[in-house]
XYZ file of N, CA, C and O in Angstrom:
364
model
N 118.406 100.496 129.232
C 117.999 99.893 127.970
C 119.243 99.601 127.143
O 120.206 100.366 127.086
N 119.153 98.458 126.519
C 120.742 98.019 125.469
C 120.144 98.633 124.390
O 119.163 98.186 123.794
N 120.871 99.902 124.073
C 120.649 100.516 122.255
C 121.223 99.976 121.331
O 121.134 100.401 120.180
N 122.364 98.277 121.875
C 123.106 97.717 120.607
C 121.572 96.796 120.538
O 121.347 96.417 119.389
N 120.926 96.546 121.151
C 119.455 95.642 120.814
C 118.951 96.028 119.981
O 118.668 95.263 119.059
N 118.576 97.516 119.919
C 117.059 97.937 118.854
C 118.202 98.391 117.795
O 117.607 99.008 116.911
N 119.588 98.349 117.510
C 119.923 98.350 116.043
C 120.008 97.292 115.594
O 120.927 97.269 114.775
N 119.331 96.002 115.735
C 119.691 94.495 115.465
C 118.594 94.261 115.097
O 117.560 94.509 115.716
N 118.735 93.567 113.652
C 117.372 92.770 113.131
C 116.391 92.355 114.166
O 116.900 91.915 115.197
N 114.715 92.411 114.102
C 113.762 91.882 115.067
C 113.242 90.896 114.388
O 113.104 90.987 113.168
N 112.955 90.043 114.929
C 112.543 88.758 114.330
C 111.467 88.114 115.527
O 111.559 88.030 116.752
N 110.510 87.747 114.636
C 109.465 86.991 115.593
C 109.611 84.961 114.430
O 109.562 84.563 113.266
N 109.736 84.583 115.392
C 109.900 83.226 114.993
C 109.456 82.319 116.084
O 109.926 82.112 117.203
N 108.060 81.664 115.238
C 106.907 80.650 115.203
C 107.166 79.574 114.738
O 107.202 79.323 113.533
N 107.462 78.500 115.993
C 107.916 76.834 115.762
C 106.342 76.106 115.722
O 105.663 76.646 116.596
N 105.800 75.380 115.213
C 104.335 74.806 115.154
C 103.475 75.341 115.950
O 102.856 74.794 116.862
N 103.426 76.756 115.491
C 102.213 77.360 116.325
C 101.616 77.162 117.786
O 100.517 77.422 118.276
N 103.286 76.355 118.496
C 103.121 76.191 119.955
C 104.674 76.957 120.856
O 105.035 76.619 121.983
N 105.215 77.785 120.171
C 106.834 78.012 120.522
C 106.955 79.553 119.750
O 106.844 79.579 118.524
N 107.110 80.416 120.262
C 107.068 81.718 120.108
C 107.837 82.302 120.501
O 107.847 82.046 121.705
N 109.054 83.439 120.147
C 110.048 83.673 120.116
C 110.073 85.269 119.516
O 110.049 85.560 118.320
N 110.126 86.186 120.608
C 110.282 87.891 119.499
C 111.268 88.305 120.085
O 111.285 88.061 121.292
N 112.201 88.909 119.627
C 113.383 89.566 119.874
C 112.914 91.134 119.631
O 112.101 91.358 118.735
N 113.381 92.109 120.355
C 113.511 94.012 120.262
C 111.850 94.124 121.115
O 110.937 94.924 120.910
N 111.932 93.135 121.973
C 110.521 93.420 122.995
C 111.081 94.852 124.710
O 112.105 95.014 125.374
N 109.958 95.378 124.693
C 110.508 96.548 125.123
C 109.627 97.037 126.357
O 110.042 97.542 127.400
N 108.700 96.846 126.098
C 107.585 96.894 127.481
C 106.159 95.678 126.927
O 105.676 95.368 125.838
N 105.848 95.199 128.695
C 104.954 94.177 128.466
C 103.557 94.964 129.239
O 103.434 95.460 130.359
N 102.434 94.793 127.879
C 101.318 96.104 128.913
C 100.131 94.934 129.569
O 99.790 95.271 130.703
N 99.505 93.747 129.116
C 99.099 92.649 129.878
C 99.289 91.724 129.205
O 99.734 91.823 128.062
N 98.879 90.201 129.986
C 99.230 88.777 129.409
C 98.631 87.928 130.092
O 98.970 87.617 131.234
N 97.717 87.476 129.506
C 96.481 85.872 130.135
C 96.672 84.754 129.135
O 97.052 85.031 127.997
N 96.490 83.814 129.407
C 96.394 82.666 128.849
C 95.723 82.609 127.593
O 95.594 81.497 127.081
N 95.192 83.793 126.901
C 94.731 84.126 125.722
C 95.395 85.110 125.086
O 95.622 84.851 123.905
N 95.854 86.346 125.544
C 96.234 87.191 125.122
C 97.630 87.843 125.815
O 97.809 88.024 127.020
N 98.583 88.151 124.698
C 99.973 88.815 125.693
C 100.022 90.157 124.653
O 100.275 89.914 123.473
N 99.816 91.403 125.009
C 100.239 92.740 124.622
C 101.691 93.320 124.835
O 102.103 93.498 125.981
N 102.161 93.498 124.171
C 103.511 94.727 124.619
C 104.230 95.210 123.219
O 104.049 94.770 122.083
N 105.088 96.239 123.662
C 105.231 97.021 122.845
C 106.662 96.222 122.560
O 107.212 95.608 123.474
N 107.343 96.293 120.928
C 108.339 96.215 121.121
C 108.815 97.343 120.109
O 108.085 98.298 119.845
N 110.041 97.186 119.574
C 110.986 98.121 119.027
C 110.314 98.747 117.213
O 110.645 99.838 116.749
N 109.676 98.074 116.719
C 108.671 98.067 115.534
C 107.571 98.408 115.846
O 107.036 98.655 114.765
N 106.641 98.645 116.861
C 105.039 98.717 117.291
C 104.666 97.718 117.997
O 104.991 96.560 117.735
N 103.873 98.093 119.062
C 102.950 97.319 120.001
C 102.374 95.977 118.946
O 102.114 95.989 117.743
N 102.314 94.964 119.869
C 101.769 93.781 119.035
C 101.435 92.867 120.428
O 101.790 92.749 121.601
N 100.417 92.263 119.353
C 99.541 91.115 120.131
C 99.609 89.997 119.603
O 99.682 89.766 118.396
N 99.581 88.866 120.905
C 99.656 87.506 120.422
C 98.417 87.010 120.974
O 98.056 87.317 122.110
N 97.588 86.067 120.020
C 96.388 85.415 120.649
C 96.721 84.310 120.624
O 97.850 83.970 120.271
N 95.847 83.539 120.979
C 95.696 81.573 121.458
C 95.082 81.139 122.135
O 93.991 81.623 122.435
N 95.660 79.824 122.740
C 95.259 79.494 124.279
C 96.190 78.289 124.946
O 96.987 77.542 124.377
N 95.864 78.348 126.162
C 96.995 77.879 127.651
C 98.394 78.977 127.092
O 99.559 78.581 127.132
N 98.138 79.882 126.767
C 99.810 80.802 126.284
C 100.186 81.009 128.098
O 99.634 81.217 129.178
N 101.541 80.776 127.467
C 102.611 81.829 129.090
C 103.689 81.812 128.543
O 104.216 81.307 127.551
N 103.996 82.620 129.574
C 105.557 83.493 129.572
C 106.574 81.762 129.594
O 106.251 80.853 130.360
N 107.461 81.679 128.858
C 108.498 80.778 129.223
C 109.633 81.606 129.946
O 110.409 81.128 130.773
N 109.617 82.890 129.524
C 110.854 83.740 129.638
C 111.096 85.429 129.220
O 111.130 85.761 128.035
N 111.271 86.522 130.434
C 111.457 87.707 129.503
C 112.771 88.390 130.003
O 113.103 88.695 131.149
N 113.238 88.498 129.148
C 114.190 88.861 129.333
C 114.249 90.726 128.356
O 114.226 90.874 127.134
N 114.310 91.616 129.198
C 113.732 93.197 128.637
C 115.312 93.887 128.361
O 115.624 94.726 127.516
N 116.163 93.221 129.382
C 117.391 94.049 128.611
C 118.080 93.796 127.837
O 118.990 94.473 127.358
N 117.577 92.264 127.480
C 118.194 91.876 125.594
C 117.121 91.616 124.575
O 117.183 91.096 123.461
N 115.875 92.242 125.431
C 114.442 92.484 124.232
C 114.014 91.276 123.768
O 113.432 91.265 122.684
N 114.211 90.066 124.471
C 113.393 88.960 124.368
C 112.521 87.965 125.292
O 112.714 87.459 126.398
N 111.308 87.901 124.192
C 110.392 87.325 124.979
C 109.940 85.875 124.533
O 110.002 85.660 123.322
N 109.552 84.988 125.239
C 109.385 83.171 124.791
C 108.258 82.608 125.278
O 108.112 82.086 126.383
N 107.241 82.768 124.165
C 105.362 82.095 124.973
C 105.871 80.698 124.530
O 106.813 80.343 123.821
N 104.663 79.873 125.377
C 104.826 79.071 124.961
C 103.461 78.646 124.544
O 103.084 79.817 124.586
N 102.106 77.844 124.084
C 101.366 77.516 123.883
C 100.731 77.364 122.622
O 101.472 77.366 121.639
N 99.208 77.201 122.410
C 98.914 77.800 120.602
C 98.523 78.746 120.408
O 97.587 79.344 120.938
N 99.621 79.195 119.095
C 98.954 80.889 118.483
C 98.423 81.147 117.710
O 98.985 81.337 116.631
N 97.093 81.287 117.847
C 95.989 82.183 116.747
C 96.759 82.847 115.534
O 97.129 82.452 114.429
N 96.847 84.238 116.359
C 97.041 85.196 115.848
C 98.627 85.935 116.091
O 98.993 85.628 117.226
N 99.367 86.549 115.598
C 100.073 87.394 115.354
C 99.895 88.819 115.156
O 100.322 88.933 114.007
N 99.573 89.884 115.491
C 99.264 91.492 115.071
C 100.412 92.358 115.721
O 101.084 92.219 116.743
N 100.352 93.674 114.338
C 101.402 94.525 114.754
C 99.957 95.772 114.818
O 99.238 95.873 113.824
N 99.748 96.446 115.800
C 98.979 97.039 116.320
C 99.711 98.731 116.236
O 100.489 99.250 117.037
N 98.880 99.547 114.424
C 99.703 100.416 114.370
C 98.470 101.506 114.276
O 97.350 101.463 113.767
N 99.406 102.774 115.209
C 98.719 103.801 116.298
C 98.086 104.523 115.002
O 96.856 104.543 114.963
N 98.522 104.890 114.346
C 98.096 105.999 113.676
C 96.975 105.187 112.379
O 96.338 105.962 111.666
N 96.883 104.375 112.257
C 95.492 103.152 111.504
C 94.797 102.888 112.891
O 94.103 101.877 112.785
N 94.748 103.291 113.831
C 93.484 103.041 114.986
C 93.403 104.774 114.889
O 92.557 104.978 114.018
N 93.685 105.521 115.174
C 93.206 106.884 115.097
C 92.357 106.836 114.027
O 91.141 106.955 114.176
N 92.825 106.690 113.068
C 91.991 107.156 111.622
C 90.845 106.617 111.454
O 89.957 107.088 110.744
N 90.764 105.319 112.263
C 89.737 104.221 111.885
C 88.863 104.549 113.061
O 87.711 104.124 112.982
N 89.274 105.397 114.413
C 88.332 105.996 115.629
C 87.722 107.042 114.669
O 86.538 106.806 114.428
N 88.431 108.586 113.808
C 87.868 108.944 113.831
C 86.638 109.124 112.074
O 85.662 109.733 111.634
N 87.530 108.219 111.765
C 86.475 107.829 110.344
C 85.047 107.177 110.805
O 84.045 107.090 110.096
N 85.198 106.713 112.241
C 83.924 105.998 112.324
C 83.166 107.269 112.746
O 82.107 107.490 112.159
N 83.605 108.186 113.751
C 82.732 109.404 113.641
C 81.974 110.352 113.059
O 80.950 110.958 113.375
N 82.757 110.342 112.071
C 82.568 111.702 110.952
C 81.854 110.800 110.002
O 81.437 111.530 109.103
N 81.442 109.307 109.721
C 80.354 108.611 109.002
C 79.138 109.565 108.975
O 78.092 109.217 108.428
């Protein structure tokens, strides 16, 4: 793993919602033509759309390049899904 990567600004940068670009990407957990999951250096995050793919990953300089249209953007944070699993219980 390059540790001069995750001390470097992360930046996700969105060219007309067809060109997608995240830097400090770190593990990829799945990816379909709708949906790409992985974790990067800030929290797991998801990209939605559609026709999305990989242009490019490159993991030991933490960047990744979809290409297609993106819905959505989410930073998918662990400890607001716990609370929200177990708040729905204890209702």
């Amino acid at each position: 793993m390059n540790f001069k990567a995750l001390e470097e600004k992360k930046e996700v940068h969105l060219l007309n919602r067809e060109s997608l670009r995240v830097n400090g990407v770190l593990k990829m957990h799945s990816l379909d033509s709708n949906i790409f999951d992985f974790d990067t250096s800030l929290g797991r995050m998801k990209v939605e759309g559609k026709n999305l793919e990989m242009q490019s990953l490159d993991i030991d300089k933490g960047i990744l390049v979809i290409k297609g249209y993106v819905n959505k953007i989410i930073y998918l944070d662990k400890q607001k899904e716990k609370e929200s699993f177990l708040g729905k219980i204890f209702k």
